Amino acid sequence: MSHRRIPKRKAVLAGAGAVGIAAAAILLPQANASQSGQDDDRPTVRTMTAASAAQTAKQLAGSLGDSYGGAYYDAGTRRLVVNVAGKDPALAERVKAAGAVAKTVRNGAAALAGATRTLSAKAGVPGTAWAVDPRTNQVLVTADRTVTGARWDRLESTVRGLGEGVAEIRRSKGEFRPFADGGDAIFGGGARCSLGFNVTTSDGARGFLTAGHCTVAAQQWSDGNGAVLGSAQESVFPGEGDFGLVTYDDPAAEAPDEVDLGDGQRLAIRGAAEAAVGQQVFRMGSTTGLRDGQVTGLNATVNYPEGTVTGLIQTDVCAEPGDSGGSLFTRDGDAVGLTSGGSGDCDAGGETFFQPVTTALAAVGATIGDGEQPPGQGQGGQEGQDQGGAGEEDQGQGGQDQGGQDQGGLGQGSEEGAGQDQEAGAQGQDAGGQGHESGQGDRGADLP
C-alpha cells in the first residue's frame, strides 16, 4: 500500500540538505564507466559532462522512439553512447548530429519495456529488482538470497520466456530492504533517519527531503538532542517512489543550501540533476562515511518486503543500515538522489537504490538550490559541454576547489533506524539539525 500525505500548503523545494558526519580523510578512487561500445572519432562526436549527457539522452529517447535502446555515459572518453536498434542509417546520423556515439543493438525501447512489464506481472516477488542495463542492452534482473525454491523457479522461467538476449539474472549476496538502522540524527516514532537536502516551500518556509519510508513512520521529527525539527507534510512509499517532505517548525531555522561533508567542510548544492548511467556519484551516510560509485541503471523496480517501489536509480555505491534518506550528489554540487535501500554492505559490495531528486521535486511542484538547472540540463544542453578539456565534469584529472573548500571530504549523511541507536549519531551533532555527525561515520573520503 502506498502512503501519501498531501501537504496543507503546496511545497516548492529549493535548497540543499546539510547532514554531515565525522569523516576520516582517505583518497577516493576515480570511478570510471565501462569502455564498451564503438568509439566514433568523427568530428561531430563531442565530449560532455554527465549532466549534458543525461539531457541529450533524454532528448534522443523521444526522437528515436522504439529504436532507442538506452544510453550510457562513458566517463573514460567523456562521451555519450546511444543504443540504436535496427540498421536505419538515418537514426544513427541523428545520434551523431546530437554529438553522441551511435551503437547498433538488438533490443529497442518496446522490447525492453515489454520485458519489464512481463517481469512485474509474473515475477514481482520480494527480493527481486530489475533495471535496463544500456551497456549490455538487456534487462538486468537481480535476486537476493531470499529468492529460493519455487520463487527462484518462477523468476528463472519468466526470464527464460522473454527470449534470448533480452534479460539476464544475477544473484546478490545480501537482502533487499530499506536501510533502516542508524543515520544522521533525525528521529521520529522510534526510527532514526537521515536528512537529505534542505528545501524551501512555496510560502518561503524551510524544510527538507528524506526517504519516504522514513516519513511514513512518524509525523514529527527531532534532532539527536531531542529538539523538535518539524513535521512530515508528504510521504510516498511504497509505490511510485520513496521520498518525504518535512517542514521546519521554526520559521527562522538555519537550513543552508549545502551538504555538510564533515570536518568543517561543506559542498554548495546548485540544483537538481538527472542521473546518467556511467556517471560518478557520491553518497553521504553516517554509517559508512563518504562513498562513491557509478550509476548502473535508471527507472529501476525494487520489490522490498514492504512493497514494490518503481522509478529508482540503481548504483554500485555501497551502503549499509543507517544510510537511508541521505544525499546522492555529484562533485559539482548537483543533487541527484535520496538513499532508499538495497543489499550488501561496504565490505562485500552490493546494489543500492536511490529516489531521483528530480522526480520528488516534480511530484510536489518543486525546485532545489537556486531553482536553476545545472549546466547542460537546459534546452539544448550544450553549455556544460567540454570542447577542449576545460570545464569538464571532473571525470578527468584533478578535483575542483570551490571557494577554498576541498570537495573531497564528502561524508555520508542520512538514515533511519532504531531509536535505541540515537547515541551513536548524537555526538557532534549541531542542535539546529545541520551538520550531524555519527560516531560510526569515520570512513570518509577526499575527492581526487
Short mmCIF file of N, CA, C and O in Angstrom, two decimals, residues 200-323:
data_model
loop_
_atom_site.label_atom_id
_atom_site.label_comp_id
_atom_site.label_asym_id
_atom_site.label_seq_id
_atom_site.Cartn_x
_atom_site.Cartn_y
_atom_site.Cartn_z
N THR A 200 12.93 24.79 0.32
CA THR A 200 12.10 25.95 0.65
C THR A 200 10.73 25.73 0.04
O THR A 200 10.61 25.40 -1.14
N THR A 201 9.68 25.90 0.84
CA THR A 201 8.32 25.69 0.36
C THR A 201 7.82 26.94 -0.36
O THR A 201 8.46 27.99 -0.35
N SER A 202 6.66 26.83 -0.97
CA SER A 202 6.12 27.92 -1.79
C SER A 202 5.86 29.19 -0.99
O SER A 202 5.87 30.29 -1.54
N ASP A 203 5.62 29.05 0.32
CA ASP A 203 5.37 30.25 1.13
C ASP A 203 6.63 30.73 1.85
O ASP A 203 6.57 31.57 2.74
N GLY A 204 7.79 30.19 1.45
CA GLY A 204 9.05 30.66 1.99
C GLY A 204 9.54 29.93 3.21
O GLY A 204 10.61 30.25 3.73
N ALA A 205 8.79 28.96 3.71
CA ALA A 205 9.23 28.19 4.88
C ALA A 205 10.32 27.20 4.46
O ALA A 205 10.40 26.79 3.30
N ARG A 206 11.14 26.82 5.43
CA ARG A 206 12.21 25.88 5.15
C ARG A 206 11.81 24.47 5.57
O ARG A 206 11.04 24.26 6.51
N GLY A 207 12.37 23.49 4.87
CA GLY A 207 12.11 22.09 5.18
C GLY A 207 13.20 21.24 4.60
O GLY A 207 14.24 21.74 4.16
N PHE A 208 12.99 19.91 4.55
CA PHE A 208 14.00 19.04 3.96
C PHE A 208 13.34 17.80 3.37
O PHE A 208 12.25 17.39 3.75
N LEU A 209 14.05 17.22 2.42
CA LEU A 209 13.66 15.95 1.81
C LEU A 209 14.40 14.82 2.50
O LEU A 209 15.56 14.96 2.89
N THR A 210 13.73 13.69 2.63
CA THR A 210 14.35 12.47 3.13
C THR A 210 13.62 11.30 2.48
O THR A 210 12.82 11.49 1.58
N ALA A 211 13.89 10.10 2.93
CA ALA A 211 13.24 8.93 2.34
C ALA A 211 11.79 8.84 2.78
O ALA A 211 11.44 9.15 3.93
N GLY A 212 10.94 8.39 1.88
CA GLY A 212 9.53 8.22 2.22
C GLY A 212 9.29 7.13 3.24
O GLY A 212 8.36 7.22 4.04
N HIS A 213 10.13 6.10 3.25
CA HIS A 213 9.93 5.06 4.26
C HIS A 213 10.31 5.56 5.64
O HIS A 213 10.01 4.90 6.64
N CYS A 214 10.95 6.73 5.70
CA CYS A 214 11.18 7.38 6.99
C CYS A 214 9.91 8.13 7.43
O CYS A 214 9.42 7.95 8.54
N THR A 215 9.39 8.97 6.54
CA THR A 215 8.28 9.85 6.93
C THR A 215 6.94 9.13 7.06
O THR A 215 6.03 9.68 7.67
N VAL A 216 6.82 7.91 6.50
CA VAL A 216 5.59 7.16 6.77
C VAL A 216 5.59 6.61 8.19
O VAL A 216 4.55 6.22 8.73
N ALA A 217 6.77 6.60 8.82
CA ALA A 217 6.90 6.03 10.15
C ALA A 217 6.48 6.98 11.26
O ALA A 217 6.10 6.56 12.35
N ALA A 218 6.60 8.29 11.00
CA ALA A 218 6.29 9.26 12.05
C ALA A 218 5.97 10.62 11.44
O ALA A 218 6.48 10.96 10.38
N GLN A 219 5.14 11.37 12.15
CA GLN A 219 4.77 12.71 11.70
C GLN A 219 5.79 13.75 12.16
O GLN A 219 6.16 14.64 11.40
N GLN A 220 6.26 13.62 13.40
CA GLN A 220 7.15 14.62 13.97
C GLN A 220 8.58 14.11 14.01
O GLN A 220 8.82 12.94 14.33
N TRP A 221 9.53 15.01 13.69
CA TRP A 221 10.94 14.62 13.63
C TRP A 221 11.79 15.57 14.47
O TRP A 221 11.55 16.76 14.52
N SER A 222 12.78 14.98 15.15
CA SER A 222 13.65 15.72 16.06
C SER A 222 15.11 15.46 15.72
O SER A 222 15.44 14.51 15.01
N ASP A 223 16.00 16.31 16.25
CA ASP A 223 17.42 16.06 16.08
C ASP A 223 17.92 15.16 17.19
O ASP A 223 17.15 14.71 18.04
N GLY A 224 19.22 14.88 17.20
CA GLY A 224 19.78 13.96 18.17
C GLY A 224 19.77 14.46 19.59
O GLY A 224 19.95 13.68 20.52
N ASN A 225 19.54 15.76 19.77
CA ASN A 225 19.47 16.32 21.11
C ASN A 225 18.04 16.38 21.64
O ASN A 225 17.79 16.89 22.73
N GLY A 226 17.09 15.88 20.83
CA GLY A 226 15.70 15.88 21.26
C GLY A 226 14.92 17.11 20.87
O GLY A 226 13.72 17.20 21.13
N ALA A 227 15.59 18.08 20.24
CA ALA A 227 14.89 19.30 19.81
C ALA A 227 14.03 18.99 18.59
O ALA A 227 14.50 18.40 17.62
N VAL A 228 12.77 19.39 18.63
CA VAL A 228 11.86 19.14 17.52
C VAL A 228 12.28 19.96 16.31
O VAL A 228 12.48 21.18 16.40
N LEU A 229 12.41 19.29 15.17
CA LEU A 229 12.77 19.97 13.93
C LEU A 229 11.54 20.38 13.14
O LEU A 229 11.42 21.52 12.71
N GLY A 230 10.64 19.44 12.92
CA GLY A 230 9.47 19.76 12.12
C GLY A 230 8.57 18.56 11.91
O GLY A 230 8.73 17.52 12.56
N SER A 231 7.61 18.71 11.00
CA SER A 231 6.59 17.69 10.78
C SER A 231 6.55 17.26 9.32
O SER A 231 6.76 18.08 8.41
N ALA A 232 6.26 15.98 9.13
CA ALA A 232 6.15 15.44 7.77
C ALA A 232 4.90 16.01 7.10
O ALA A 232 3.82 16.03 7.68
N GLN A 233 5.07 16.47 5.88
CA GLN A 233 3.97 17.04 5.11
C GLN A 233 3.52 16.12 3.98
O GLN A 233 2.37 16.16 3.57
N GLU A 234 4.44 15.32 3.46
CA GLU A 234 4.09 14.42 2.36
C GLU A 234 5.00 13.21 2.39
O GLU A 234 6.19 13.33 2.65
N SER A 235 4.42 12.03 2.12
CA SER A 235 5.18 10.79 2.13
C SER A 235 4.73 9.90 0.99
O SER A 235 3.54 9.74 0.76
N VAL A 236 5.69 9.32 0.27
CA VAL A 236 5.40 8.34 -0.77
C VAL A 236 6.29 7.13 -0.55
O VAL A 236 7.51 7.22 -0.61
N PHE A 237 5.70 5.99 -0.22
CA PHE A 237 6.38 4.71 -0.04
C PHE A 237 5.38 3.68 0.45
O PHE A 237 4.63 3.97 1.39
N PRO A 238 5.34 2.46 -0.11
CA PRO A 238 5.94 2.11 -1.40
C PRO A 238 5.11 2.69 -2.53
O PRO A 238 4.20 3.47 -2.30
N GLY A 239 5.41 2.29 -3.76
CA GLY A 239 4.68 2.80 -4.91
C GLY A 239 5.61 3.50 -5.87
O GLY A 239 6.71 3.03 -6.15
N GLU A 240 5.19 4.66 -6.37
CA GLU A 240 5.96 5.37 -7.38
C GLU A 240 7.00 6.28 -6.74
O GLU A 240 7.00 7.50 -6.91
N GLY A 241 7.88 5.69 -5.97
CA GLY A 241 8.95 6.44 -5.35
C GLY A 241 9.10 6.16 -3.87
O GLY A 241 8.33 5.40 -3.27
N ASP A 242 10.13 6.79 -3.29
CA ASP A 242 10.45 6.65 -1.87
C ASP A 242 11.00 8.00 -1.40
O ASP A 242 12.20 8.21 -1.34
N PHE A 243 10.09 8.93 -1.09
CA PHE A 243 10.52 10.26 -0.66
C PHE A 243 9.50 10.87 0.28
O PHE A 243 8.33 10.52 0.29
N GLY A 244 9.99 11.79 1.10
CA GLY A 244 9.13 12.50 2.03
C GLY A 244 9.61 13.93 2.21
O GLY A 244 10.78 14.23 2.03
N LEU A 245 8.69 14.80 2.59
CA LEU A 245 8.98 16.21 2.85
C LEU A 245 8.64 16.53 4.30
O LEU A 245 7.55 16.23 4.77
N VAL A 246 9.59 17.12 5.01
CA VAL A 246 9.39 17.59 6.38
C VAL A 246 9.64 19.10 6.39
O VAL A 246 10.64 19.57 5.82
N THR A 247 8.75 19.87 6.99
CA THR A 247 8.97 21.31 7.11
C THR A 247 9.37 21.66 8.53
O THR A 247 8.88 21.08 9.50
N TYR A 248 10.31 22.60 8.65
CA TYR A 248 10.79 23.02 9.96
C TYR A 248 9.71 23.80 10.70
O TYR A 248 9.02 24.63 10.11
N ASP A 249 9.58 23.53 12.00
CA ASP A 249 8.63 24.27 12.83
C ASP A 249 9.10 25.70 13.08
O ASP A 249 8.29 26.62 13.18
N ASP A 250 10.41 25.89 13.18
CA ASP A 250 10.97 27.21 13.44
C ASP A 250 11.12 27.96 12.12
O ASP A 250 11.92 27.57 11.26
N PRO A 251 10.37 29.05 11.92
CA PRO A 251 10.48 29.79 10.66
C PRO A 251 11.86 30.39 10.44
O PRO A 251 12.22 30.74 9.31
N ALA A 252 12.65 30.50 11.50
CA ALA A 252 13.99 31.06 11.39
C ALA A 252 15.07 29.97 11.37
O ALA A 252 16.25 30.24 11.57
N ALA A 253 14.66 28.73 11.12
CA ALA A 253 15.62 27.62 11.14
C ALA A 253 16.74 27.87 10.13
O ALA A 253 16.49 28.27 8.99
N GLU A 254 17.96 27.64 10.57
CA GLU A 254 19.10 27.78 9.68
C GLU A 254 19.23 26.52 8.85
O GLU A 254 19.52 25.44 9.37
N ALA A 255 18.99 26.63 7.56
CA ALA A 255 18.98 25.46 6.68
C ALA A 255 19.66 25.83 5.37
O ALA A 255 19.01 26.09 4.37
N PRO A 256 20.97 25.86 5.35
CA PRO A 256 21.69 26.32 4.16
C PRO A 256 21.59 25.34 2.99
O PRO A 256 21.32 24.15 3.18
N ASP A 257 21.80 25.87 1.80
CA ASP A 257 21.77 25.06 0.59
C ASP A 257 23.11 24.36 0.42
O ASP A 257 23.86 24.62 -0.52
N GLU A 258 23.40 23.46 1.33
CA GLU A 258 24.69 22.80 1.38
C GLU A 258 24.54 21.37 1.87
O GLU A 258 23.55 21.03 2.52
N VAL A 259 25.54 20.57 1.57
CA VAL A 259 25.70 19.27 2.21
C VAL A 259 26.92 19.37 3.11
O VAL A 259 27.99 19.81 2.67
N ASP A 260 26.75 19.01 4.37
CA ASP A 260 27.85 19.02 5.32
C ASP A 260 28.73 17.80 5.06
O ASP A 260 28.26 16.67 5.12
N LEU A 261 29.99 18.03 4.77
CA LEU A 261 30.90 16.95 4.43
C LEU A 261 31.67 16.42 5.63
O LEU A 261 32.43 15.47 5.50
N GLY A 262 31.47 17.03 6.79
CA GLY A 262 32.24 16.66 7.95
C GLY A 262 33.56 17.41 8.00
O GLY A 262 34.01 17.98 7.00
N ASP A 263 34.18 17.41 9.14
CA ASP A 263 35.46 18.07 9.34
C ASP A 263 35.44 19.53 8.91
O ASP A 263 36.42 20.08 8.40
N GLY A 264 34.28 20.18 9.09
CA GLY A 264 34.17 21.60 8.78
C GLY A 264 34.02 21.91 7.31
O GLY A 264 34.00 23.09 6.94
N GLN A 265 33.90 20.92 6.48
CA GLN A 265 33.78 21.14 5.04
C GLN A 265 32.34 21.01 4.58
O GLN A 265 31.59 20.17 5.07
N ARG A 266 31.98 21.85 3.63
CA ARG A 266 30.62 21.83 3.10
C ARG A 266 30.66 21.94 1.58
O ARG A 266 31.57 22.54 1.01
N LEU A 267 29.66 21.39 0.94
CA LEU A 267 29.54 21.47 -0.51
C LEU A 267 28.24 22.18 -0.85
O LEU A 267 27.16 21.76 -0.43
N ALA A 268 28.33 23.27 -1.59
CA ALA A 268 27.15 24.01 -2.00
C ALA A 268 26.38 23.21 -3.05
O ALA A 268 26.98 22.65 -3.98
N ILE A 269 25.07 23.13 -2.91
CA ILE A 269 24.22 22.45 -3.87
C ILE A 269 23.62 23.51 -4.80
O ILE A 269 22.95 24.44 -4.35
N ARG A 270 23.85 23.35 -6.08
CA ARG A 270 23.41 24.37 -7.04
C ARG A 270 22.07 24.06 -7.67
O ARG A 270 21.43 24.93 -8.26
N GLY A 271 21.61 22.81 -7.59
CA GLY A 271 20.33 22.45 -8.19
C GLY A 271 20.21 20.95 -8.29
O GLY A 271 21.09 20.20 -7.87
N ALA A 272 19.08 20.50 -8.85
CA ALA A 272 18.83 19.08 -9.04
C ALA A 272 19.19 18.68 -10.45
O ALA A 272 19.09 19.49 -11.38
N ALA A 273 19.63 17.45 -10.64
CA ALA A 273 20.04 16.97 -11.96
C ALA A 273 19.59 15.54 -12.16
O ALA A 273 19.49 14.75 -11.21
N GLU A 274 19.33 15.18 -13.40
CA GLU A 274 19.02 13.80 -13.77
C GLU A 274 20.30 12.97 -13.68
O GLU A 274 21.40 13.45 -13.95
N ALA A 275 20.14 11.70 -13.34
CA ALA A 275 21.27 10.78 -13.32
C ALA A 275 21.51 10.24 -14.72
O ALA A 275 20.60 10.19 -15.56
N ALA A 276 22.74 9.82 -14.99
CA ALA A 276 23.10 9.19 -16.26
C ALA A 276 23.84 7.89 -15.95
O ALA A 276 24.71 7.87 -15.07
N VAL A 277 23.51 6.82 -16.64
CA VAL A 277 24.22 5.56 -16.46
C VAL A 277 25.69 5.77 -16.80
O VAL A 277 26.03 6.35 -17.83
N GLY A 278 26.58 5.33 -15.92
CA GLY A 278 28.01 5.53 -16.09
C GLY A 278 28.55 6.74 -15.36
O GLY A 278 29.77 6.92 -15.27
N GLN A 279 27.68 7.55 -14.80
CA GLN A 279 28.07 8.77 -14.10
C GLN A 279 28.64 8.45 -12.72
O GLN A 279 28.14 7.58 -12.01
N GLN A 280 29.69 9.17 -12.32
CA GLN A 280 30.22 9.04 -10.97
C GLN A 280 29.36 9.85 -10.01
O GLN A 280 29.01 11.00 -10.29
N VAL A 281 29.02 9.25 -8.88
CA VAL A 281 28.20 9.91 -7.87
C VAL A 281 28.77 9.64 -6.48
O VAL A 281 29.54 8.69 -6.29
N PHE A 282 28.38 10.48 -5.52
CA PHE A 282 28.84 10.36 -4.14
C PHE A 282 27.63 10.31 -3.21
O PHE A 282 26.62 10.94 -3.47
N ARG A 283 27.78 9.53 -2.14
CA ARG A 283 26.70 9.39 -1.17
C ARG A 283 27.20 9.73 0.23
O ARG A 283 28.30 9.33 0.62
N MET A 284 26.39 10.47 0.97
CA MET A 284 26.68 10.75 2.37
C MET A 284 25.82 9.87 3.25
O MET A 284 24.61 9.78 3.05
N GLY A 285 26.45 9.22 4.22
CA GLY A 285 25.71 8.39 5.16
C GLY A 285 26.48 8.22 6.44
O GLY A 285 27.69 8.00 6.42
N SER A 286 25.81 8.32 7.55
CA SER A 286 26.52 8.34 8.82
C SER A 286 27.08 6.98 9.21
O SER A 286 27.99 6.90 10.02
N THR A 287 26.57 5.91 8.65
CA THR A 287 27.10 4.60 8.99
C THR A 287 28.42 4.33 8.27
O THR A 287 29.36 3.83 8.87
N THR A 288 28.49 4.67 7.02
CA THR A 288 29.63 4.27 6.21
C THR A 288 30.47 5.41 5.68
O THR A 288 31.40 5.19 4.90
N GLY A 289 30.20 6.63 6.06
CA GLY A 289 31.01 7.75 5.61
C GLY A 289 30.86 8.02 4.13
O GLY A 289 29.89 7.62 3.49
N LEU A 290 31.82 8.70 3.56
CA LEU A 290 31.77 9.05 2.14
C LEU A 290 32.03 7.82 1.28
O LEU A 290 33.00 7.10 1.49
N ARG A 291 31.19 7.60 0.31
CA ARG A 291 31.37 6.51 -0.65
C ARG A 291 31.03 7.01 -2.03
O ARG A 291 30.17 7.87 -2.22
N ASP A 292 31.71 6.46 -3.01
CA ASP A 292 31.40 6.84 -4.38
C ASP A 292 31.19 5.58 -5.22
O ASP A 292 31.43 4.46 -4.78
N GLY A 293 30.72 5.79 -6.43
CA GLY A 293 30.50 4.69 -7.36
C GLY A 293 29.85 5.22 -8.61
O GLY A 293 29.92 6.42 -8.89
N GLN A 294 29.20 4.33 -9.35
CA GLN A 294 28.59 4.70 -10.61
C GLN A 294 27.10 4.40 -10.62
O GLN A 294 26.62 3.49 -9.95
N VAL A 295 26.39 5.16 -11.42
CA VAL A 295 25.00 4.84 -11.74
C VAL A 295 25.03 3.68 -12.73
O VAL A 295 25.72 3.72 -13.74
N THR A 296 24.28 2.62 -12.44
CA THR A 296 24.27 1.43 -13.29
C THR A 296 22.93 1.20 -13.98
O THR A 296 22.85 0.40 -14.90
N GLY A 297 21.87 1.87 -13.54
CA GLY A 297 20.57 1.69 -14.18
C GLY A 297 19.61 2.79 -13.76
O GLY A 297 19.77 3.40 -12.70
N LEU A 298 18.63 3.05 -14.61
CA LEU A 298 17.60 4.05 -14.32
C LEU A 298 16.22 3.39 -14.36
O LEU A 298 16.04 2.31 -14.93
N ASN A 299 15.25 4.07 -13.74
CA ASN A 299 13.88 3.57 -13.71
C ASN A 299 13.81 2.15 -13.19
O ASN A 299 13.10 1.30 -13.72
N ALA A 300 14.58 1.89 -12.13
CA ALA A 300 14.63 0.55 -11.56
C ALA A 300 13.39 0.25 -10.73
O ALA A 300 12.80 1.14 -10.10
N THR A 301 13.01 -1.02 -10.72
CA THR A 301 11.92 -1.52 -9.88
C THR A 301 12.53 -2.40 -8.80
O THR A 301 13.35 -3.28 -9.10
N VAL A 302 12.16 -2.16 -7.53
CA VAL A 302 12.66 -2.95 -6.42
C VAL A 302 11.47 -3.51 -5.64
O VAL A 302 10.56 -2.76 -5.26
N ASN A 303 11.49 -4.80 -5.42
CA ASN A 303 10.42 -5.45 -4.67
C ASN A 303 10.88 -5.69 -3.23
O ASN A 303 11.44 -6.73 -2.90
N TYR A 304 10.69 -4.65 -2.39
CA TYR A 304 11.01 -4.76 -0.97
C TYR A 304 9.95 -5.63 -0.27
O TYR A 304 8.83 -5.79 -0.78
N PRO A 305 10.27 -6.15 0.91
CA PRO A 305 9.24 -6.86 1.68
C PRO A 305 8.03 -5.98 1.97
O PRO A 305 6.90 -6.47 2.07
N GLU A 306 8.25 -4.66 2.11
CA GLU A 306 7.15 -3.74 2.41
C GLU A 306 6.30 -3.41 1.19
O GLU A 306 5.22 -2.82 1.31
N GLY A 307 6.79 -3.73 0.00
CA GLY A 307 6.06 -3.43 -1.22
C GLY A 307 6.99 -3.03 -2.34
O GLY A 307 8.20 -2.86 -2.15
N THR A 308 6.43 -2.87 -3.52
CA THR A 308 7.21 -2.55 -4.71
C THR A 308 7.38 -1.04 -4.86
O THR A 308 6.44 -0.27 -4.69
N VAL A 309 8.59 -0.63 -5.19
CA VAL A 309 8.90 0.77 -5.46
C VAL A 309 9.46 0.86 -6.87
O VAL A 309 10.33 0.09 -7.25
N THR A 310 8.95 1.81 -7.64
CA THR A 310 9.39 1.96 -9.03
C THR A 310 10.07 3.31 -9.23
O THR A 310 9.98 4.21 -8.40
N GLY A 311 10.76 3.43 -10.38
CA GLY A 311 11.35 4.70 -10.78
C GLY A 311 12.63 5.07 -10.07
O GLY A 311 12.98 6.25 -10.02
N LEU A 312 13.39 4.09 -9.55
CA LEU A 312 14.58 4.40 -8.77
C LEU A 312 15.84 4.38 -9.62
O LEU A 312 15.87 3.87 -10.73
N ILE A 313 16.90 4.97 -9.07
CA ILE A 313 18.23 4.94 -9.67
C ILE A 313 18.99 3.77 -9.06
O ILE A 313 19.05 3.62 -7.84
N GLN A 314 19.56 2.91 -9.91
CA GLN A 314 20.37 1.79 -9.41
C GLN A 314 21.84 2.15 -9.51
O GLN A 314 22.28 2.72 -10.50
N THR A 315 22.61 1.82 -8.47
CA THR A 315 24.03 2.16 -8.43
C THR A 315 24.83 1.01 -7.84
O THR A 315 24.28 0.08 -7.25
N ASP A 316 26.16 1.11 -7.98
CA ASP A 316 27.04 0.18 -7.28
C ASP A 316 27.69 0.85 -6.07
O ASP A 316 28.65 0.35 -5.52
N VAL A 317 27.15 2.00 -5.66
CA VAL A 317 27.63 2.67 -4.44
C VAL A 317 27.22 1.82 -3.25
O VAL A 317 26.05 1.46 -3.12
N CYS A 318 28.15 1.51 -2.39
CA CYS A 318 27.78 0.66 -1.25
C CYS A 318 27.01 1.47 -0.21
O CYS A 318 27.10 2.69 -0.14
N ALA A 319 26.23 0.77 0.59
CA ALA A 319 25.51 1.39 1.70
C ALA A 319 25.17 0.31 2.71
O ALA A 319 25.17 -0.87 2.38
N GLU A 320 24.88 0.74 3.90
CA GLU A 320 24.54 -0.18 4.98
C GLU A 320 23.40 0.40 5.80
O GLU A 320 23.07 1.58 5.65
N PRO A 321 22.79 -0.42 6.67
CA PRO A 321 21.76 0.11 7.54
C PRO A 321 22.26 1.35 8.28
O PRO A 321 23.34 1.36 8.86
N GLY A 322 21.47 2.42 8.20
CA GLY A 322 21.86 3.69 8.79
C GLY A 322 22.09 4.75 7.74
O GLY A 322 22.34 5.90 8.06
N ASP A 323 21.97 4.40 6.45
CA ASP A 323 22.25 5.36 5.38
C ASP A 323 21.01 5.85 4.65
O ASP A 323 21.12 6.64 3.71
#
